PDB file of C-alpha atoms in Angstrom:
ATOM      1  CA  MET D   1       0.000   0.000   0.000  1.00 49.00           C
ATOM      2  CA  SER D   2       1.443   3.370  -0.936  1.00 55.00           C
ATOM      3  CA  GLU D   3       1.460   6.379   1.365  1.00 57.00           C
ATOM      4  CA  ALA D   4      -1.391   7.842  -0.659  1.00 55.00           C
ATOM      5  CA  GLU D   5      -3.406   4.683   0.026  1.00 61.00           C
ATOM      6  CA  ALA D   6      -2.649   4.528   3.757  1.00 69.00           C
ATOM      7  CA  TYR D   7      -5.593   4.893   6.061  1.00 84.00           C
ATOM      8  CA  VAL D   8      -6.492   5.635   9.664  1.00 88.00           C
ATOM      9  CA  VAL D   9      -8.364   3.138  11.829  1.00 88.00           C
ATOM     10  CA  PHE D  10     -10.032   4.212  15.081  1.00 92.00           C
ATOM     11  CA  PHE D  11     -10.370   1.506  17.727  1.00 91.00           C
ATOM     12  CA  ASP D  12     -13.056   1.740  20.368  1.00 92.00           C
ATOM     13  CA  THR D  13     -12.533   0.115  23.760  1.00 92.00           C
ATOM     14  CA  SER D  14     -14.133  -3.220  22.884  1.00 91.00           C
ATOM     15  CA  ALA D  15     -11.783  -3.564  19.904  1.00 90.00           C
ATOM     16  CA  LEU D  16      -8.768  -2.414  21.903  1.00 90.00           C
ATOM     17  CA  VAL D  17      -9.398  -4.992  24.643  1.00 92.00           C
ATOM     18  CA  LYS D  18      -9.200  -7.728  21.991  1.00 90.00           C
ATOM     19  CA  ARG D  19      -5.594  -6.707  21.356  1.00 89.00           C
ATOM     20  CA  TYR D  20      -4.647  -7.849  24.865  1.00 89.00           C
ATOM     21  CA  HIS D  21      -7.233 -10.527  25.691  1.00 86.00           C
ATOM     22  CA  ARG D  22      -7.823 -13.573  23.502  1.00 81.00           C
ATOM     23  CA  GLU D  23     -11.472 -13.532  22.492  1.00 86.00           C
ATOM     24  CA  VAL D  24     -13.527 -13.487  19.303  1.00 87.00           C
ATOM     25  CA  GLY D  25     -12.100 -10.809  17.048  1.00 79.00           C
ATOM     26  CA  ALA D  26      -8.591 -10.865  18.510  1.00 88.00           C
ATOM     27  CA  ASP D  27      -7.212 -12.148  15.212  1.00 90.00           C
ATOM     28  CA  VAL D  28      -8.547  -9.036  13.462  1.00 87.00           C
ATOM     29  CA  MET D  29      -6.775  -6.822  15.980  1.00 88.00           C
ATOM     30  CA  ASP D  30      -3.549  -8.804  15.573  1.00 87.00           C
ATOM     31  CA  ALA D  31      -3.730  -8.200  11.813  1.00 87.00           C
ATOM     32  CA  ALA D  32      -4.428  -4.486  12.304  1.00 85.00           C
ATOM     33  CA  PHE D  33      -1.427  -4.115  14.593  1.00 85.00           C
ATOM     34  CA  SER D  34       0.866  -6.023  12.241  1.00 88.00           C
ATOM     35  CA  ASP D  35      -0.093  -3.848   9.243  1.00 84.00           C
ATOM     36  CA  HIS D  36       2.310  -0.922   9.468  1.00 82.00           C
ATOM     37  CA  SER D  37       0.518   1.007   6.727  1.00 86.00           C
ATOM     38  CA  ILE D  38      -2.406   1.582   9.093  1.00 85.00           C
ATOM     39  CA  THR D  39      -2.415   4.584  11.391  1.00 88.00           C
ATOM     40  CA  ARG D  40      -4.114   3.379  14.567  1.00 88.00           C
ATOM     41  CA  MET D  41      -6.005   5.774  16.809  1.00 91.00           C
ATOM     42  CA  ILE D  42      -7.704   5.479  20.172  1.00 93.00           C
ATOM     43  CA  SER D  43      -9.344   8.064  22.382  1.00 94.00           C
ATOM     44  CA  ASP D  44      -8.050   9.161  25.764  1.00 93.00           C
ATOM     45  CA  ILE D  45     -11.210   7.807  27.366  1.00 95.00           C
ATOM     46  CA  GLY D  46     -10.620   4.506  25.533  1.00 94.00           C
ATOM     47  CA  VAL D  47      -7.379   4.062  27.453  1.00 94.00           C
ATOM     48  CA  ILE D  48      -9.185   4.641  30.752  1.00 95.00           C
ATOM     49  CA  GLU D  49     -11.987   2.285  29.733  1.00 96.00           C
ATOM     50  CA  CYS D  50      -9.423  -0.361  28.777  1.00 95.00           C
ATOM     51  CA  TYR D  51      -7.804  -0.092  32.216  1.00 95.00           C
ATOM     52  CA  SER D  52     -11.264  -0.441  33.756  1.00 96.00           C
ATOM     53  CA  ALA D  53     -12.130  -3.483  31.630  1.00 95.00           C
ATOM     54  CA  PHE D  54      -9.015  -5.298  32.792  1.00 96.00           C
ATOM     55  CA  ALA D  55      -9.455  -4.217  36.410  1.00 97.00           C
ATOM     56  CA  ARG D  56     -12.961  -5.693  36.241  1.00 96.00           C
ATOM     57  CA  ARG D  57     -11.445  -8.959  34.953  1.00 95.00           C
ATOM     58  CA  VAL D  58      -9.183  -9.022  38.037  1.00 97.00           C
ATOM     59  CA  CYS D  59     -12.228  -8.562  40.289  1.00 97.00           C
ATOM     60  CA  THR D  60     -14.069 -11.430  38.576  1.00 96.00           C
ATOM     61  CA  GLY D  61     -11.015 -13.686  38.688  1.00 96.00           C
ATOM     62  CA  ASP D  62     -10.636 -13.922  34.898  1.00 93.00           C
ATOM     63  CA  ILE D  63      -7.062 -12.610  35.162  1.00 94.00           C
ATOM     64  CA  THR D  64      -4.591 -12.122  37.994  1.00 96.00           C
ATOM     65  CA  ALA D  65      -3.301  -8.801  39.294  1.00 97.00           C
ATOM     66  CA  GLU D  66       0.038  -9.732  37.729  1.00 97.00           C
ATOM     67  CA  ASP D  67      -1.700 -10.258  34.358  1.00 95.00           C
ATOM     68  CA  PHE D  68      -3.345  -6.852  34.795  1.00 96.00           C
ATOM     69  CA  ARG D  69      -0.005  -5.120  35.344  1.00 97.00           C
ATOM     70  CA  ALA D  70       1.551  -6.897  32.352  1.00 96.00           C
ATOM     71  CA  THR D  71      -1.401  -5.989  30.143  1.00 95.00           C
ATOM     72  CA  ILE D  72      -1.337  -2.332  31.157  1.00 95.00           C
ATOM     73  CA  LYS D  73       2.406  -2.255  30.517  1.00 96.00           C
ATOM     74  CA  GLU D  74       1.895  -3.728  27.037  1.00 93.00           C
ATOM     75  CA  LEU D  75      -0.859  -1.187  26.323  1.00 93.00           C
ATOM     76  CA  ALA D  76       1.432   1.664  27.402  1.00 94.00           C
ATOM     77  CA  GLU D  77       4.228   0.326  25.181  1.00 94.00           C
ATOM     78  CA  ASP D  78       1.870   0.088  22.211  1.00 88.00           C
ATOM     79  CA  ILE D  79       0.731   3.678  22.771  1.00 90.00           C
ATOM     80  CA  GLU D  80       4.313   4.869  23.082  1.00 90.00           C
ATOM     81  CA  ASN D  81       5.266   3.069  19.868  1.00 84.00           C
ATOM     82  CA  GLY D  82       2.309   4.429  17.932  1.00 76.00           C
TER      83      GLY D  82
END
């Protein structure tokens, strides 16, 4: 894809969570993050909602507190790296 054909994709929170938690649709997010011609965007509130979604998973026992910290770290690294 040429620069002129590049496009921007906005991810809402439910899509963003799939990047870090294996569930239906996670393969689509993996593909979106591996395609370097895509400019990925999220909202500030999406980051907060993502934190909340994973904190809720800790409360329900779906993930551990250690998993939560690792996930939040990976999210921060992805944001930092664009």
